[in-house]
mmCIF file of C-alpha atoms in Angstrom:
data_model
loop_
_atom_site.group_PDB
_atom_site.id
_atom_site.type_symbol
_atom_site.label_atom_id
_atom_site.label_comp_id
_atom_site.label_asym_id
_atom_site.label_seq_id
_atom_site.Cartn_x
_atom_site.Cartn_y
_atom_site.Cartn_z
ATOM 1 C CA MET A 1 -30.263 110.240 30.473
ATOM 2 C CA LYS A 2 -31.079 112.057 33.661
ATOM 3 C CA LYS A 3 -33.405 109.616 35.337
ATOM 4 C CA ARG A 4 -33.076 111.050 38.831
ATOM 5 C CA SER A 5 -36.113 109.919 40.801
ATOM 6 C CA PHE A 6 -35.499 111.586 44.182
ATOM 7 C CA LEU A 7 -38.787 113.150 45.242
ATOM 8 C CA ARG A 8 -40.192 112.371 41.791
ATOM 9 C CA THR A 9 -43.725 112.077 43.142
ATOM 10 C CA LEU A 10 -43.511 115.500 44.782
ATOM 11 C CA ALA A 11 -42.017 117.010 41.653
ATOM 12 C CA LEU A 12 -44.803 115.580 39.520
ATOM 13 C CA SER A 13 -47.454 116.843 41.917
ATOM 14 C CA LEU A 14 -46.004 120.336 41.832
ATOM 15 C CA ALA A 15 -45.809 120.244 38.054
ATOM 16 C CA LEU A 16 -49.453 119.268 37.796
ATOM 17 C CA LEU A 17 -50.491 121.988 40.220
ATOM 18 C CA THR A 18 -48.576 124.772 38.498
ATOM 19 C CA SER A 19 -49.792 124.110 34.982
ATOM 20 C CA VAL A 20 -53.177 123.055 33.657
ATOM 21 C CA PRO A 21 -52.779 120.968 30.488
ATOM 22 C CA SER A 22 -54.628 122.266 27.446
ATOM 23 C CA PHE A 23 -54.077 119.546 24.882
ATOM 24 C CA ALA A 24 -57.292 119.417 22.895
ATOM 25 C CA ALA A 25 -58.146 120.891 19.502
ATOM 26 C CA ALA A 26 -56.244 121.430 16.308
ATOM 27 C CA LYS A 27 -53.272 123.771 16.374
ATOM 28 C CA LYS A 28 -50.318 124.752 14.227
ATOM 29 C CA GLU A 29 -47.337 124.889 16.597
ATOM 30 C CA PHE A 30 -46.017 122.157 18.890
ATOM 31 C CA ASN A 31 -43.220 121.684 21.384
ATOM 32 C CA VAL A 32 -41.419 118.418 22.088
ATOM 33 C CA CYS A 33 -38.454 117.895 24.403
ATOM 34 C CA TRP A 34 -35.547 115.503 24.703
ATOM 35 C CA THR A 35 -32.558 114.861 26.972
ATOM 36 C CA ILE A 36 -29.031 113.569 26.439
ATOM 37 C CA TYR A 37 -28.787 109.841 25.783
ATOM 38 C CA ALA A 38 -27.274 107.830 22.931
ATOM 39 C CA GLY A 39 -30.644 106.748 21.557
ATOM 40 C CA TRP A 40 -32.125 110.250 21.723
ATOM 41 C CA MET A 41 -29.236 112.258 20.262
ATOM 42 C CA PRO A 42 -30.861 112.007 16.798
ATOM 43 C CA TRP A 43 -33.614 114.396 17.941
ATOM 44 C CA GLY A 44 -31.076 117.155 18.532
ATOM 45 C CA THR A 45 -29.580 116.741 15.078
ATOM 46 C CA ILE A 46 -33.028 116.448 13.515
ATOM 47 C CA SER A 47 -33.586 119.920 14.924
ATOM 48 C CA SER A 48 -30.183 121.503 14.224
ATOM 49 C CA GLU A 49 -30.086 120.200 10.642
ATOM 50 C CA LYS A 50 -33.610 121.536 9.999
ATOM 51 C CA ILE A 51 -34.955 118.094 9.170
ATOM 52 C CA ILE A 52 -37.853 118.674 11.531
ATOM 53 C CA ASP A 53 -38.583 121.988 9.841
ATOM 54 C CA LYS A 54 -38.832 120.286 6.463
ATOM 55 C CA TRP A 55 -41.257 117.637 7.693
ATOM 56 C CA ALA A 56 -43.323 120.060 9.759
ATOM 57 C CA SER A 57 -43.609 122.402 6.779
ATOM 58 C CA LYS A 58 -44.847 119.507 4.647
ATOM 59 C CA TYR A 59 -47.853 119.233 6.946
ATOM 60 C CA GLY A 60 -48.346 122.956 7.472
ATOM 61 C CA ILE A 61 -47.231 123.029 11.095
ATOM 62 C CA LYS A 62 -44.252 124.092 13.202
ATOM 63 C CA ILE A 63 -42.476 121.823 15.684
ATOM 64 C CA ASN A 64 -39.975 123.131 18.214
ATOM 65 C CA VAL A 65 -37.574 120.414 19.402
ATOM 66 C CA VAL A 66 -36.194 121.530 22.770
ATOM 67 C CA GLN A 67 -33.298 120.003 24.695
ATOM 68 C CA LEU A 68 -33.696 119.955 28.481
ATOM 69 C CA ASN A 69 -30.981 119.131 30.993
ATOM 70 C CA ASP A 70 -32.938 117.168 33.577
ATOM 71 C CA TYR A 71 -34.634 113.956 32.494
ATOM 72 C CA ILE A 72 -37.278 113.613 35.222
ATOM 73 C CA GLU A 73 -38.049 117.318 35.011
ATOM 74 C CA SER A 74 -38.596 116.982 31.262
ATOM 75 C CA ILE A 75 -41.192 114.270 31.885
ATOM 76 C CA ASN A 76 -42.837 116.334 34.603
ATOM 77 C CA GLN A 77 -43.095 119.293 32.231
ATOM 78 C CA TYR A 78 -44.610 117.078 29.540
ATOM 79 C CA THR A 79 -47.078 115.656 32.064
ATOM 80 C CA ALA A 80 -48.055 119.175 33.144
ATOM 81 C CA GLY A 81 -48.846 120.100 29.533
ATOM 82 C CA GLN A 82 -45.852 122.306 28.824
ATOM 83 C CA PHE A 83 -44.748 119.990 26.001
ATOM 84 C CA ASP A 84 -46.757 118.010 23.470
ATOM 85 C CA GLY A 85 -44.170 115.233 23.332
ATOM 86 C CA CYS A 86 -41.113 114.031 25.199
ATOM 87 C CA THR A 87 -38.430 111.348 25.106
ATOM 88 C CA MET A 88 -38.685 108.812 27.919
ATOM 89 C CA THR A 89 -38.368 105.132 28.684
ATOM 90 C CA ASN A 90 -41.277 102.718 28.707
ATOM 91 C CA MET A 91 -41.182 102.448 32.493
ATOM 92 C CA ASP A 92 -41.166 106.196 33.074
ATOM 93 C CA ALA A 93 -43.993 106.686 30.567
ATOM 94 C CA LEU A 94 -46.078 104.320 32.679
ATOM 95 C CA THR A 95 -45.122 105.634 36.110
ATOM 96 C CA ILE A 96 -45.194 109.397 35.513
ATOM 97 C CA PRO A 97 -47.611 110.677 32.830
ATOM 98 C CA ALA A 98 -49.820 107.572 32.663
ATOM 99 C CA ALA A 99 -49.882 107.211 36.448
ATOM 100 C CA GLY A 100 -50.576 110.951 36.635
ATOM 101 C CA GLY A 101 -53.687 110.535 34.497
ATOM 102 C CA VAL A 102 -52.260 111.892 31.241
ATOM 103 C CA ASP A 103 -53.242 109.634 28.336
ATOM 104 C CA THR A 104 -49.977 109.106 26.470
ATOM 105 C CA THR A 105 -49.071 107.481 23.158
ATOM 106 C CA ALA A 106 -45.707 105.910 22.406
ATOM 107 C CA LEU A 107 -45.297 107.256 18.889
ATOM 108 C CA VAL A 108 -41.758 106.151 18.022
ATOM 109 C CA LEU A 109 -40.049 103.271 19.815
ATOM 110 C CA GLY A 110 -36.623 104.326 18.634
ATOM 111 C CA SER A 111 -34.367 101.825 20.370
ATOM 112 C CA TYR A 112 -33.773 99.675 23.374
ATOM 113 C CA SER A 113 -30.783 99.326 25.642
ATOM 114 C CA GLU A 114 -28.518 96.466 24.612
ATOM 115 C CA GLY A 115 -25.662 97.078 27.010
ATOM 116 C CA ASN A 116 -26.165 100.790 27.678
ATOM 117 C CA ASP A 117 -27.172 99.968 31.266
ATOM 118 C CA GLY A 118 -25.053 97.878 33.593
ATOM 119 C CA VAL A 119 -24.168 96.766 37.123
ATOM 120 C CA VAL A 120 -20.506 97.311 37.993
ATOM 121 C CA LEU A 121 -18.430 96.030 40.930
ATOM 122 C CA LYS A 122 -14.988 97.005 42.195
ATOM 123 C CA GLY A 123 -12.080 94.939 43.367
ATOM 124 C CA GLU A 124 -12.162 91.187 43.806
ATOM 125 C CA ARG A 125 -15.919 90.841 43.426
ATOM 126 C CA LYS A 126 -16.488 89.683 39.871
ATOM 127 C CA LYS A 127 -19.779 87.761 39.888
ATOM 128 C CA LEU A 128 -23.437 88.741 40.001
ATOM 129 C CA ALA A 129 -23.906 86.632 43.131
ATOM 130 C CA ASP A 130 -21.298 88.800 44.883
ATOM 131 C CA LEU A 131 -23.927 91.523 45.168
ATOM 132 C CA LYS A 132 -25.359 89.789 48.231
ATOM 133 C CA GLY A 133 -24.957 91.955 51.299
ATOM 134 C CA MET A 134 -23.593 94.919 49.380
ATOM 135 C CA LYS A 135 -24.678 98.539 49.144
ATOM 136 C CA ILE A 136 -25.692 99.291 45.546
ATOM 137 C CA TYR A 137 -25.588 102.918 44.446
ATOM 138 C CA LEU A 138 -28.112 103.922 41.769
ATOM 139 C CA PRO A 139 -30.932 106.373 40.987
ATOM 140 C CA GLU A 140 -33.707 104.807 43.016
ATOM 141 C CA LEU A 141 -36.975 103.888 41.250
ATOM 142 C CA SER A 142 -35.354 104.371 37.841
ATOM 143 C CA VAL A 143 -34.653 101.836 35.105
ATOM 144 C CA SER A 144 -31.319 101.248 36.871
ATOM 145 C CA HIS A 145 -33.308 100.021 39.855
ATOM 146 C CA TYR A 146 -35.384 97.832 37.547
ATOM 147 C CA LEU A 147 -32.202 96.412 35.973
ATOM 148 C CA LEU A 148 -30.759 95.617 39.396
ATOM 149 C CA VAL A 149 -33.891 93.687 40.356
ATOM 150 C CA ARG A 150 -33.719 91.724 37.094
ATOM 151 C CA GLY A 151 -30.071 90.935 37.785
ATOM 152 C CA LEU A 152 -30.815 89.789 41.307
ATOM 153 C CA GLU A 153 -33.510 87.490 39.929
ATOM 154 C CA LYS A 154 -30.968 85.935 37.560
ATOM 155 C CA ALA A 155 -28.615 85.340 40.505
ATOM 156 C CA GLY A 156 -31.317 83.792 42.665
ATOM 157 C CA LEU A 157 -31.302 86.788 44.995
ATOM 158 C CA GLN A 158 -33.943 89.276 46.112
ATOM 159 C CA GLU A 159 -33.788 92.992 46.693
ATOM 160 C CA ARG A 160 -33.763 92.463 50.442
ATOM 161 C CA ASP A 161 -30.380 90.763 49.991
ATOM 162 C CA VAL A 162 -28.802 94.133 49.128
ATOM 163 C CA THR A 163 -29.062 97.738 50.257
ATOM 164 C CA VAL A 164 -30.003 100.309 47.613
ATOM 165 C CA VAL A 165 -28.448 103.738 48.105
ATOM 166 C CA ASN A 166 -30.250 106.463 46.146
ATOM 167 C CA THR A 167 -27.724 108.364 44.028
ATOM 168 C CA SER A 168 -28.616 110.736 41.204
ATOM 169 C CA ASP A 169 -27.333 110.022 37.728
ATOM 170 C CA ALA A 170 -25.468 113.330 37.877
ATOM 171 C CA ASP A 171 -23.514 112.105 40.933
ATOM 172 C CA ILE A 172 -23.057 108.427 40.137
ATOM 173 C CA VAL A 173 -19.625 108.783 38.492
ATOM 174 C CA SER A 174 -18.113 110.854 41.293
ATOM 175 C CA ALA A 175 -19.654 108.538 43.881
ATOM 176 C CA PHE A 176 -18.128 105.457 42.249
ATOM 177 C CA ALA A 177 -14.718 107.145 42.333
ATOM 178 C CA THR A 178 -14.748 107.096 46.159
ATOM 179 C CA ASP A 179 -13.497 104.179 48.231
ATOM 180 C CA ASP A 180 -16.842 103.850 49.996
ATOM 181 C CA VAL A 181 -18.709 102.849 46.842
ATOM 182 C CA GLN A 182 -18.035 99.323 45.660
ATOM 183 C CA ALA A 183 -21.101 98.705 43.468
ATOM 184 C CA ALA A 184 -23.201 100.884 41.198
ATOM 185 C CA VAL A 185 -25.777 100.702 38.441
ATOM 186 C CA ALA A 186 -25.617 103.287 35.657
ATOM 187 C CA TRP A 187 -26.418 104.003 32.011
ATOM 188 C CA ASN A 188 -24.317 105.530 29.268
ATOM 189 C CA PRO A 189 -22.460 107.791 29.055
ATOM 190 C CA GLN A 190 -21.886 107.516 32.823
ATOM 191 C CA LEU A 191 -21.585 103.729 32.576
ATOM 192 C CA SER A 192 -18.681 103.982 30.118
ATOM 193 C CA THR A 193 -16.815 106.278 32.495
ATOM 194 C CA ILE A 194 -17.416 103.961 35.460
ATOM 195 C CA LYS A 195 -16.313 100.874 33.525
ATOM 196 C CA ALA A 196 -13.053 102.641 32.660
ATOM 197 C CA THR A 197 -12.179 102.742 36.369
ATOM 198 C CA PRO A 198 -9.318 100.304 37.135
ATOM 199 C CA LYS A 199 -10.210 96.967 38.731
ATOM 200 C CA THR A 200 -13.912 97.056 37.909
ATOM 201 C CA THR A 201 -16.122 94.329 36.488
ATOM 202 C CA GLU A 202 -19.514 94.636 34.831
ATOM 203 C CA VAL A 203 -21.455 91.715 36.273
ATOM 204 C CA PHE A 204 -24.835 92.327 34.617
ATOM 205 C CA SER A 205 -26.124 94.469 31.785
ATOM 206 C CA SER A 206 -29.192 95.120 29.701
ATOM 207 C CA THR A 207 -27.874 92.671 27.106
ATOM 208 C CA ALA A 208 -29.325 89.982 29.396
ATOM 209 C CA VAL A 209 -32.817 91.515 29.186
ATOM 210 C CA PRO A 210 -33.086 92.631 25.545
ATOM 211 C CA GLY A 211 -36.081 94.743 24.637
ATOM 212 C CA GLU A 212 -37.037 95.594 28.222
ATOM 213 C CA LEU A 213 -35.499 99.083 28.560
ATOM 214 C CA ILE A 214 -37.138 100.911 25.651
ATOM 215 C CA ASP A 215 -36.333 104.461 24.534
ATOM 216 C CA MET A 216 -39.354 106.273 23.110
ATOM 217 C CA MET A 217 -40.762 109.546 21.853
ATOM 218 C CA VAL A 218 -44.210 109.865 23.361
ATOM 219 C CA VAL A 219 -46.935 112.403 22.626
ATOM 220 C CA ASN A 220 -50.146 113.369 24.342
ATOM 221 C CA THR A 221 -52.876 111.081 22.990
ATOM 222 C CA GLU A 222 -55.541 113.778 22.711
ATOM 223 C CA THR A 223 -53.138 116.124 20.949
ATOM 224 C CA LEU A 224 -52.195 113.382 18.503
ATOM 225 C CA LYS A 225 -55.831 112.520 17.834
ATOM 226 C CA ASP A 226 -56.665 116.149 17.067
ATOM 227 C CA ASN A 227 -53.427 116.748 15.165
ATOM 228 C CA PRO A 228 -52.263 113.663 13.250
ATOM 229 C CA ALA A 229 -49.890 115.935 11.318
ATOM 230 C CA LEU A 230 -47.722 116.038 14.451
ATOM 231 C CA GLY A 231 -47.346 112.272 14.429
ATOM 232 C CA LYS A 232 -46.605 112.181 10.710
ATOM 233 C CA ALA A 233 -43.968 114.910 10.862
ATOM 234 C CA LEU A 234 -42.164 113.474 13.902
ATOM 235 C CA THR A 235 -42.170 109.965 12.449
ATOM 236 C CA GLY A 236 -41.016 111.143 9.032
ATOM 237 C CA ALA A 237 -38.188 113.219 10.475
ATOM 238 C CA TRP A 238 -37.053 110.351 12.703
ATOM 239 C CA TYR A 239 -36.777 107.841 9.896
ATOM 240 C CA GLU A 240 -35.000 110.299 7.633
ATOM 241 C CA MET A 241 -32.367 110.595 10.368
ATOM 242 C CA MET A 242 -32.283 106.824 10.831
ATOM 243 C CA GLY A 243 -31.508 106.535 7.122
ATOM 244 C CA LEU A 244 -28.571 108.894 7.506
ATOM 245 C CA MET A 245 -27.268 107.022 10.532
ATOM 246 C CA LYS A 246 -27.620 103.650 8.845
ATOM 247 C CA ALA A 247 -25.581 105.057 5.958
ATOM 248 C CA GLN A 248 -22.953 106.233 8.475
ATOM 249 C CA ASP A 249 -23.415 109.889 7.525
ATOM 250 C CA ALA A 250 -20.337 111.545 9.045
ATOM 251 C CA LYS A 251 -21.893 114.984 9.471
ATOM 252 C CA ALA A 252 -24.874 113.681 11.399
ATOM 253 C CA LEU A 253 -22.878 111.299 13.581
ATOM 254 C CA ASN A 254 -20.230 113.903 14.405
ATOM 255 C CA ALA A 255 -22.958 116.361 15.402
ATOM 256 C CA MET A 256 -24.486 113.815 17.761
ATOM 257 C CA ALA A 257 -21.110 112.923 19.225
ATOM 258 C CA ALA A 258 -20.277 116.560 19.922
ATOM 259 C CA ALA A 259 -23.674 117.221 21.466
ATOM 260 C CA SER A 260 -23.257 114.243 23.790
ATOM 261 C CA GLY A 261 -19.832 115.431 24.941
ATOM 262 C CA THR A 262 -17.675 112.844 23.224
ATOM 263 C CA ASP A 263 -15.924 112.194 19.929
ATOM 264 C CA LEU A 264 -17.145 110.091 17.023
ATOM 265 C CA ALA A 265 -15.479 106.928 18.319
ATOM 266 C CA GLY A 266 -17.008 107.464 21.747
ATOM 267 C CA TYR A 267 -20.481 107.942 20.365
ATOM 268 C CA GLN A 268 -20.206 104.970 18.028
ATOM 269 C CA ALA A 269 -19.198 102.863 21.036
ATOM 270 C CA GLN A 270 -22.455 103.905 22.718
ATOM 271 C CA LEU A 271 -24.413 103.067 19.582
ATOM 272 C CA LYS A 272 -23.016 99.539 19.680
ATOM 273 C CA THR A 273 -24.907 99.000 22.916
ATOM 274 C CA THR A 274 -28.032 100.762 21.641
ATOM 275 C CA HIS A 275 -30.367 98.624 19.537
ATOM 276 C CA LEU A 276 -31.710 101.265 17.162
ATOM 277 C CA PHE A 277 -34.549 100.401 14.820
ATOM 278 C CA TYR A 278 -33.108 101.886 11.655
ATOM 279 C CA THR A 279 -36.121 101.078 9.488
ATOM 280 C CA PRO A 280 -39.888 101.298 10.030
ATOM 281 C CA ALA A 281 -40.125 97.572 9.280
ATOM 282 C CA ASP A 282 -37.750 96.769 12.153
ATOM 283 C CA ASN A 283 -39.792 98.990 14.449
ATOM 284 C CA LEU A 284 -43.055 97.370 13.396
ATOM 285 C CA ALA A 285 -41.723 93.880 14.086
ATOM 286 C CA PHE A 286 -40.818 94.934 17.634
ATOM 287 C CA THR A 287 -43.951 96.983 18.361
ATOM 288 C CA THR A 288 -46.357 94.309 17.126
ATOM 289 C CA SER A 289 -44.608 91.418 18.867
ATOM 290 C CA SER A 290 -46.428 89.797 21.771
ATOM 291 C CA ASP A 291 -43.197 90.209 23.734
ATOM 292 C CA LEU A 292 -43.891 93.931 24.156
ATOM 293 C CA ALA A 293 -47.035 93.330 26.201
ATOM 294 C CA LYS A 294 -45.176 90.744 28.304
ATOM 295 C CA THR A 295 -42.388 93.231 28.957
ATOM 296 C CA MET A 296 -44.833 95.929 29.987
ATOM 297 C CA GLN A 297 -46.599 93.499 32.314
ATOM 298 C CA ARG A 298 -43.270 92.882 34.054
ATOM 299 C CA VAL A 299 -42.595 96.628 34.180
ATOM 300 C CA ALA A 300 -46.061 97.277 35.601
ATOM 301 C CA GLN A 301 -45.518 94.698 38.342
ATOM 302 C CA PHE A 302 -42.168 96.238 39.319
ATOM 303 C CA SER A 303 -43.747 99.698 39.290
ATOM 304 C CA PHE A 304 -46.650 98.578 41.456
ATOM 305 C CA ASP A 305 -44.316 96.871 43.910
ATOM 306 C CA LYS A 306 -42.422 100.165 44.258
ATOM 307 C CA GLY A 307 -45.592 102.226 44.700
ATOM 308 C CA LEU A 308 -45.112 104.064 41.415
ATOM 309 C CA LEU A 309 -48.613 103.592 40.000
ATOM 310 C CA GLY A 310 -50.266 106.005 42.411
ATOM 311 C CA ASP A 311 -52.003 105.771 45.777
ATOM 312 C CA GLY A 312 -55.183 104.394 44.245
ATOM 313 C CA ALA A 313 -53.492 101.432 42.567
ATOM 314 C CA GLN A 314 -54.675 98.141 44.027
ATOM 315 C CA SER A 315 -52.680 95.968 41.623
ATOM 316 C CA ALA A 316 -50.253 96.085 38.710
ATOM 317 C CA ASP A 317 -53.300 96.147 36.408
ATOM 318 C CA PHE A 318 -54.493 99.514 37.684
ATOM 319 C CA ILE A 319 -53.369 101.388 34.560
ATOM 320 C CA GLY A 320 -54.579 100.053 31.249
ATOM 321 C CA MET A 321 -52.203 99.775 28.307
ATOM 322 C CA ALA A 322 -53.165 99.367 24.658
ATOM 323 C CA PHE A 323 -51.072 97.535 22.064
ATOM 324 C CA PRO A 324 -51.359 96.989 18.295
ATOM 325 C CA GLY A 325 -53.974 94.480 17.242
ATOM 326 C CA ASN A 326 -56.572 95.756 19.728
ATOM 327 C CA VAL A 327 -54.721 94.109 22.606
ATOM 328 C CA THR A 328 -55.372 95.660 26.018
ATOM 329 C CA GLN A 329 -53.577 94.891 29.243
ATOM 330 C CA GLY A 330 -54.652 96.037 32.681
ATOM 331 C CA ASP A 331 -57.821 98.061 33.297
ATOM 332 C CA ALA A 332 -59.571 98.564 29.951
ATOM 333 C CA GLY A 333 -61.535 101.397 31.545
ATOM 334 C CA ASN A 334 -58.379 103.253 32.529
ATOM 335 C CA VAL A 335 -56.124 103.039 29.463
ATOM 336 C CA LYS A 336 -53.457 105.718 29.809
ATOM 337 C CA LEU A 337 -50.528 104.320 27.817
ATOM 338 C CA ARG A 338 -50.854 103.345 24.164
ATOM 339 C CA PHE A 339 -48.361 101.761 21.790
ATOM 340 C CA ASP A 340 -49.475 102.995 18.373
ATOM 341 C CA ASP A 341 -48.028 101.484 15.197
ATOM 342 C CA SER A 342 -50.188 103.422 12.710
ATOM 343 C CA PHE A 343 -47.657 106.160 11.941
ATOM 344 C CA VAL A 344 -44.770 103.709 11.636
ATOM 345 C CA LYS A 345 -46.936 101.731 9.202
ATOM 346 C CA LEU A 346 -47.328 104.853 7.089
ATOM 347 C CA ALA A 347 -43.541 105.232 7.079
ATOM 348 C CA ALA A 348 -43.052 101.578 6.143
ATOM 349 C CA ASP A 349 -45.526 101.936 3.286
ATOM 350 C CA GLY A 350 -43.895 105.134 2.027
ATOM 351 C CA LYS A 351 -47.080 107.103 2.692
ATOM 352 C CA LEU A 352 -45.739 109.897 4.904
#
């Protein structure tokens, strides 16, 4: 995933200025985008294998699934109204479209990182506490930054005990290969490459904070309200692909591996550290758990502390979030991020 956050606020502002969103009203054709990451590779194969075409046709619509190369740019384009839906993490959904005033619905919570993100040290340093006093290279204000802060908490340290060096995800592997860089935070596939470097130790990973780094397909809330067929088709196509993956369908898995620049073994290794929800029932259990709201409260606090909720934010509760069961967190008068389980329920009940 390209979670580069350098000048993200400026990029978002420019995106909003150069395109006026026009989400409302019923329509027949939609565009959603995705970027390379283990948990999002299914969207590419859903498109290439025409699964999305089948489900869209069922509801009398057309959905174009578009791969973009830059993660933050994909979110900016979604926020500016150039796409109806986009893959992004829970934190980025809060800090970019929601913080930018675009009411956004998390339609499919496809997976969460269960080892796909990690903190790696070189040489003789082999413990989390060894981070103290070090320069840590990572994409600043990204989920890597969030993971570092969580790791520091576990070690009884604070962010002021280290120095964060902003490094884009595209450059993190080459940076770690230099003698100057002794510590880095990355996600797969870059993390796998970094961990293969001799004399390195992973001292903290997302396995220690399960369910906190969530990989989602979000859609514009107004678009979804006016066009529920979009939600039904995307959800149906996703769970058809999950069925194939659960059954270890070789064609589908090989296609995803090739698209992500690795072989089948390499991609399956990434899937081992990706907690995919293979069934709607699994997804429902996660989405309706009270733990989700607690996670998002923690994410909101981190985001506020980093100034990611906008200039007008006076607290971590500035942006309201809605959860299943009529649960609201934050400002109920400013709800901009919604976790909707209604379409997954339809899938679980076999009603799509």
